Amino acid sequence: MLRLAGARLLDDRDYPAVRAALAADPVGSCMVSARVETAGLDPWRLGGELWAADSRPVRAGRLQGLCFSGPNLIPLRGNASALRSFADRALRRQRSCSSLVGPAEQVLGLWDELEPEWGPAREVRHDQPLMALDGIPSVASDPLVRAVRPEELDKYLPSAIAMFIEEVGVDPRHGDGGAGYRARVAELIAAGRAFARFEDGEVVFKAEIGAMSSTVGQIQGVWVHPERRGAGLGTAGTASVVTRLVRGMNRTASLYVNAYNSPALAAYRRIGFQQVGQYATVLF
């Protein structure tokens, strides 16, 4: 198969075009926008690289392809030719990302290029509705859901670990005994972006605002204690986090969910979320 020279590493000269590309899909690009708005395009500050399929800096107009390469590989736009160029660049080094995630068309197209060398994947989630809500929830919020306080980290952490194992299928404590995951959870708590309902000192509902750009906040890690499921805690608790985002932070609330998770999809729709796109995830 004919291969291209590879994708181009973006730099500050490309910033206007990158911002325009991200602004064209603020919900779909939230994970990358949150980084770019804070760190610019310098790889060291960004915690990864931004690639384009264009051969030279684009001072005006539309980037033909855009991909973030960091802890996750996130292709945001690009046709088949662009995806081949991203694959070529990714295959020049040993894989370090834990997943491939983003708009389904780009993710699955890029995975077709990478799978012969990076496969098999641990799991491919082909259909993950990307949902958004920029108004007040249609259901009542849970008044007992609140921001987690820093001194509550040890009470909150077991629920975060349980959620991660359920959702991702691996234990986040593997490798370093959990130090890295504990630090990430602590950062979310310190930033006021971890929320929970406590009963008798135990978490019965939790959720976090992960990536947050200037216009969108992405809800993640929604979890209800197994003994309390089916009682509406997840719906009312998520509505509380949405209200914090929309009213308190002036952001659109977003999330993505596996299409096969019918109870969660139904709950999000009751809250008022509408599907605005489709994600896919490849887990390594």
Tab-separated table of C-alpha atoms in Angstrom:
chain	number	residue	atom	x	y	z
A	1	MET	CA	0.000	0.000	0.000
A	2	LEU	CA	1.258	3.478	-0.847
A	3	ARG	CA	2.195	5.343	2.324
A	4	LEU	CA	2.442	9.091	2.872
A	5	ALA	CA	5.389	10.881	4.442
A	6	GLY	CA	3.492	11.148	7.706
A	7	ALA	CA	1.638	13.775	9.652
A	8	ARG	CA	3.146	17.143	10.527
A	9	LEU	CA	3.730	18.265	14.098
A	10	LEU	CA	1.827	21.482	14.707
A	11	ASP	CA	3.395	24.547	16.317
A	12	ASP	CA	2.365	28.039	17.371
A	13	ARG	CA	2.077	29.206	13.775
A	14	ASP	CA	-0.878	26.832	13.432
A	15	TYR	CA	-2.703	28.047	16.541
A	16	PRO	CA	-5.426	30.088	14.762
A	17	ALA	CA	-6.295	27.178	12.470
A	18	VAL	CA	-6.305	24.727	15.383
A	19	ARG	CA	-8.607	26.929	17.437
A	20	ALA	CA	-10.964	27.282	14.478
A	21	ALA	CA	-11.029	23.505	13.983
A	22	LEU	CA	-11.755	22.866	17.665
A	23	ALA	CA	-14.445	25.559	17.794
A	24	ALA	CA	-16.258	23.936	14.865
A	25	ASP	CA	-17.150	20.979	17.126
A	26	PRO	CA	-16.853	22.145	20.753
A	27	VAL	CA	-18.488	19.048	22.254
A	28	GLY	CA	-16.608	16.493	20.169
A	29	SER	CA	-13.262	18.226	20.680
A	30	CYS	CA	-13.618	19.032	24.398
A	31	MET	CA	-10.815	16.724	25.539
A	32	VAL	CA	-8.311	18.366	23.199
A	33	SER	CA	-9.665	21.914	23.538
A	34	ALA	CA	-9.230	21.753	27.312
A	35	ARG	CA	-5.521	21.088	26.846
A	36	VAL	CA	-4.911	23.564	24.024
A	37	GLU	CA	-6.667	26.438	25.780
A	38	THR	CA	-4.438	25.941	28.820
A	39	ALA	CA	-1.128	24.984	27.266
A	40	GLY	CA	-1.080	26.123	23.635
A	41	LEU	CA	0.619	23.825	21.133
A	42	ASP	CA	3.994	23.278	22.777
A	43	PRO	CA	4.248	19.480	23.288
A	44	TRP	CA	5.905	19.737	26.693
A	45	ARG	CA	3.189	21.960	28.145
A	46	LEU	CA	0.427	20.191	26.196
A	47	GLY	CA	1.338	16.759	27.487
A	48	GLY	CA	1.355	15.409	23.954
A	49	GLU	CA	1.548	16.393	20.303
A	50	LEU	CA	-0.974	17.785	17.856
A	51	TRP	CA	-0.646	16.518	14.293
A	52	ALA	CA	-2.052	17.730	11.012
A	53	ALA	CA	-2.186	16.019	7.654
A	54	ASP	CA	-1.361	19.293	5.859
A	55	SER	CA	2.169	19.587	4.544
A	56	ARG	CA	2.727	23.186	5.675
A	57	PRO	CA	1.385	25.643	8.276
A	58	VAL	CA	-2.186	26.738	7.642
A	59	ARG	CA	-2.393	30.426	8.435
A	60	ALA	CA	-6.025	30.673	7.439
A	61	GLY	CA	-8.700	28.250	6.412
A	62	ARG	CA	-9.462	24.695	7.427
A	63	LEU	CA	-7.107	22.025	8.679
A	64	GLN	CA	-7.663	18.899	6.629
A	65	GLY	CA	-6.843	16.606	9.512
A	66	LEU	CA	-6.215	16.951	13.246
A	67	CYS	CA	-5.049	14.382	15.794
A	68	PHE	CA	-3.813	14.576	19.400
A	69	SER	CA	-1.189	12.072	20.527
A	70	GLY	CA	-0.670	11.828	24.272
A	71	PRO	CA	-1.976	9.546	27.024
A	72	ASN	CA	-4.763	8.822	24.524
A	73	LEU	CA	-4.641	9.005	20.740
A	74	ILE	CA	-7.532	11.263	19.658
A	75	PRO	CA	-8.166	11.741	15.912
A	76	LEU	CA	-10.649	14.594	15.596
A	77	ARG	CA	-10.951	15.012	11.850
A	78	GLY	CA	-9.477	13.681	8.658
A	79	ASN	CA	-10.269	11.653	5.565
A	80	ALA	CA	-8.720	8.290	4.733
A	81	SER	CA	-5.518	9.912	3.475
A	82	ALA	CA	-5.153	11.955	6.663
A	83	LEU	CA	-5.748	8.911	8.844
A	84	ARG	CA	-3.032	7.006	6.992
A	85	SER	CA	-0.607	9.853	7.672
A	86	PHE	CA	-1.514	9.804	11.382
A	87	ALA	CA	-0.966	6.046	11.468
A	88	ASP	CA	2.430	6.429	9.807
A	89	ARG	CA	3.572	8.900	12.443
A	90	ALA	CA	2.148	6.843	15.319
A	91	LEU	CA	3.919	3.696	14.090
A	92	ARG	CA	7.334	5.394	14.107
A	93	ARG	CA	7.508	4.924	17.874
A	94	GLN	CA	6.453	2.338	20.432
A	95	ARG	CA	2.823	2.647	21.448
A	96	SER	CA	2.446	4.543	24.739
A	97	CYS	CA	-1.230	5.567	24.652
A	98	SER	CA	-3.733	3.595	26.704
A	99	SER	CA	-6.584	4.031	24.241
A	100	LEU	CA	-7.711	5.399	20.911
A	101	VAL	CA	-10.809	7.558	21.435
A	102	GLY	CA	-12.834	10.205	19.632
A	103	PRO	CA	-15.296	10.557	16.759
A	104	ALA	CA	-16.194	7.055	15.626
A	105	GLU	CA	-15.478	7.527	11.927
A	106	GLN	CA	-11.948	8.745	12.606
A	107	VAL	CA	-11.200	6.302	15.425
A	108	LEU	CA	-12.319	3.218	13.535
A	109	GLY	CA	-10.629	4.371	10.333
A	110	LEU	CA	-7.356	4.994	12.161
A	111	TRP	CA	-7.638	1.650	13.944
A	112	ASP	CA	-7.924	-0.094	10.582
A	113	GLU	CA	-4.481	1.337	9.783
A	114	LEU	CA	-2.920	0.612	13.186
A	115	GLU	CA	-4.399	-2.791	14.009
A	116	PRO	CA	-1.926	-4.890	11.958
A	117	GLU	CA	0.924	-3.668	14.204
A	118	TRP	CA	-0.833	-2.569	17.398
A	119	GLY	CA	-3.498	-5.226	17.597
A	120	PRO	CA	-5.224	-7.076	18.913
A	121	ALA	CA	-7.008	-4.561	21.089
A	122	ARG	CA	-8.269	-5.542	24.518
A	123	GLU	CA	-11.687	-4.200	23.494
A	124	VAL	CA	-13.213	-2.110	20.696
A	125	ARG	CA	-16.307	-0.096	21.587
A	126	HIS	CA	-17.710	0.818	18.213
A	127	ASP	CA	-20.807	2.781	19.193
A	128	GLN	CA	-20.734	5.350	21.989
A	129	PRO	CA	-23.364	8.086	21.651
A	130	LEU	CA	-21.885	11.522	22.380
A	131	MET	CA	-24.495	13.525	24.259
A	132	ALA	CA	-24.892	17.154	25.334
A	133	LEU	CA	-27.173	19.355	27.393
A	134	ASP	CA	-26.908	23.137	27.631
A	135	GLY	CA	-30.020	23.780	29.714
A	136	ILE	CA	-31.511	22.867	33.062
A	137	PRO	CA	-32.110	19.112	33.570
A	138	SER	CA	-35.600	17.745	33.059
A	139	VAL	CA	-35.453	15.842	36.357
A	140	ALA	CA	-34.889	17.073	39.890
A	141	SER	CA	-31.316	17.239	41.127
A	142	ASP	CA	-30.195	15.366	44.238
A	143	PRO	CA	-29.626	18.027	46.926
A	144	LEU	CA	-27.255	15.705	48.800
A	145	VAL	CA	-24.759	15.521	45.938
A	146	ARG	CA	-21.927	17.955	46.585
A	147	ALA	CA	-18.305	18.629	45.761
A	148	VAL	CA	-15.902	16.245	47.466
A	149	ARG	CA	-13.577	17.913	49.966
A	150	PRO	CA	-9.795	17.273	49.853
A	151	GLU	CA	-9.831	15.618	53.280
A	152	GLU	CA	-12.372	13.104	51.929
A	153	LEU	CA	-9.995	11.617	49.360
A	154	ASP	CA	-9.566	8.320	51.221
A	155	LYS	CA	-13.345	7.896	51.523
A	156	TYR	CA	-13.900	8.786	47.865
A	157	LEU	CA	-11.045	6.828	46.285
A	158	PRO	CA	-12.503	3.285	46.695
A	159	SER	CA	-15.591	4.272	44.699
A	160	ALA	CA	-13.409	5.804	41.984
A	161	ILE	CA	-11.367	2.592	41.767
A	162	ALA	CA	-14.527	0.459	41.643
A	163	MET	CA	-15.936	2.628	38.847
A	164	PHE	CA	-12.689	2.405	36.857
A	165	ILE	CA	-12.550	-1.372	37.107
A	166	GLU	CA	-16.203	-1.684	36.070
A	167	GLU	CA	-15.912	0.727	33.157
A	168	VAL	CA	-12.427	0.099	31.783
A	169	GLY	CA	-11.876	-3.490	32.830
A	170	VAL	CA	-8.488	-3.012	34.498
A	171	ASP	CA	-7.375	-2.009	37.982
A	172	PRO	CA	-5.893	1.530	37.966
A	173	ARG	CA	-3.608	0.515	40.829
A	174	HIS	CA	-1.721	-1.909	38.610
A	175	GLY	CA	1.915	-1.038	38.040
A	176	ASP	CA	2.503	1.689	40.627
A	177	GLY	CA	0.271	0.554	43.452
A	178	GLY	CA	-2.274	3.215	42.597
A	179	ALA	CA	-0.107	6.271	43.249
A	180	GLY	CA	-0.715	7.798	39.821
A	181	TYR	CA	-4.463	7.251	39.893
A	182	ARG	CA	-4.702	8.576	43.446
A	183	ALA	CA	-2.885	11.729	42.331
A	184	ARG	CA	-5.266	12.243	39.394
A	185	VAL	CA	-8.329	11.823	41.624
A	186	ALA	CA	-6.830	14.215	44.160
A	187	GLU	CA	-6.351	16.806	41.410
A	188	LEU	CA	-10.012	16.558	40.404
A	189	ILE	CA	-11.090	16.961	44.011
A	190	ALA	CA	-8.794	19.951	44.527
A	191	ALA	CA	-10.230	21.575	41.391
A	192	GLY	CA	-13.799	21.147	42.667
A	193	ARG	CA	-14.670	18.721	39.877
A	194	ALA	CA	-15.443	15.537	41.848
A	195	PHE	CA	-18.957	15.119	43.237
A	196	ALA	CA	-20.540	12.551	45.497
A	197	ARG	CA	-23.407	11.665	47.781
A	198	PHE	CA	-22.171	10.279	51.079
A	199	GLU	CA	-24.267	8.145	53.419
A	200	ASP	CA	-22.770	7.094	56.755
A	201	GLY	CA	-19.350	8.071	55.432
A	202	GLU	CA	-19.654	5.898	52.308
A	203	VAL	CA	-20.041	7.049	48.702
A	204	VAL	CA	-23.323	5.890	47.175
A	205	PHE	CA	-23.095	8.088	44.057
A	206	LYS	CA	-20.147	9.724	42.350
A	207	ALA	CA	-19.276	11.563	39.140
A	208	GLU	CA	-16.573	13.887	37.941
A	209	ILE	CA	-16.069	16.643	35.420
A	210	GLY	CA	-13.044	15.452	33.491
A	211	ALA	CA	-12.024	17.550	30.497
A	212	MET	CA	-13.330	21.107	30.700
A	213	SER	CA	-12.872	23.693	27.971
A	214	SER	CA	-14.082	27.282	28.041
A	215	THR	CA	-17.488	26.184	26.714
A	216	VAL	CA	-17.953	22.463	27.499
A	217	GLY	CA	-17.465	20.190	30.497
A	218	GLN	CA	-17.292	16.426	30.023
A	219	ILE	CA	-18.895	14.333	32.762
A	220	GLN	CA	-17.108	11.071	33.509
A	221	GLY	CA	-16.947	8.329	36.090
A	222	VAL	CA	-20.663	8.163	36.879
A	223	TRP	CA	-21.112	5.382	39.425
A	224	VAL	CA	-23.731	4.182	41.900
A	225	HIS	CA	-23.007	1.774	44.737
A	226	PRO	CA	-24.129	-1.718	43.605
A	227	GLU	CA	-26.509	-2.066	46.553
A	228	ARG	CA	-28.271	1.201	45.676
A	229	ARG	CA	-28.774	0.790	41.951
A	230	GLY	CA	-32.234	1.076	40.451
A	231	ALA	CA	-33.407	3.710	42.943
A	232	GLY	CA	-32.749	6.771	40.764
A	233	LEU	CA	-29.559	7.923	42.490
A	234	GLY	CA	-27.639	7.967	39.218
A	235	THR	CA	-30.220	10.049	37.386
A	236	ALA	CA	-30.704	12.615	40.161
A	237	GLY	CA	-26.983	12.726	40.934
A	238	THR	CA	-25.983	13.286	37.339
A	239	ALA	CA	-28.613	16.026	37.100
A	240	SER	CA	-26.880	17.724	40.034
A	241	VAL	CA	-23.548	17.703	38.213
A	242	VAL	CA	-25.199	19.001	35.035
A	243	THR	CA	-26.706	21.881	37.007
A	244	ARG	CA	-23.261	22.742	38.413
A	245	LEU	CA	-21.843	22.811	34.902
A	246	VAL	CA	-24.639	24.747	33.209
A	247	ARG	CA	-25.558	27.200	35.958
A	248	GLY	CA	-22.424	27.382	38.057
A	249	MET	CA	-19.746	27.125	35.377
A	250	ASN	CA	-21.596	28.403	32.291
A	251	ARG	CA	-20.673	25.333	30.235
A	252	THR	CA	-22.515	22.837	28.110
A	253	ALA	CA	-22.591	19.465	29.850
A	254	SER	CA	-21.452	16.505	27.750
A	255	LEU	CA	-20.709	12.821	28.125
A	256	TYR	CA	-20.402	9.676	26.053
A	257	VAL	CA	-21.765	6.250	26.898
A	258	ASN	CA	-21.706	2.757	25.442
A	259	ALA	CA	-24.738	2.167	23.236
A	260	TYR	CA	-25.280	-1.244	24.853
A	261	ASN	CA	-25.699	0.401	28.282
A	262	SER	CA	-29.443	0.833	27.905
A	263	PRO	CA	-30.166	1.875	31.517
A	264	ALA	CA	-27.580	4.654	31.414
A	265	LEU	CA	-28.766	5.872	28.013
A	266	ALA	CA	-32.351	5.997	29.239
A	267	ALA	CA	-31.316	7.909	32.362
A	268	TYR	CA	-29.335	10.492	30.399
A	269	ARG	CA	-32.237	11.013	28.023
A	270	ARG	CA	-34.590	11.536	30.962
A	271	ILE	CA	-32.223	14.190	32.263
A	272	GLY	CA	-32.467	15.966	28.905
A	273	PHE	CA	-29.286	14.942	27.098
A	274	GLN	CA	-29.504	14.678	23.326
A	275	GLN	CA	-27.131	12.818	21.057
A	276	VAL	CA	-24.878	15.173	19.076
A	277	GLY	CA	-22.366	12.686	17.679
A	278	GLN	CA	-20.880	9.225	17.925
A	279	TYR	CA	-17.656	8.248	19.611
A	280	ALA	CA	-15.698	5.001	19.529
A	281	THR	CA	-12.962	3.722	21.826
A	282	VAL	CA	-10.194	1.169	21.324
A	283	LEU	CA	-8.797	-0.057	24.650
A	284	PHE	CA	-5.290	-1.523	24.883
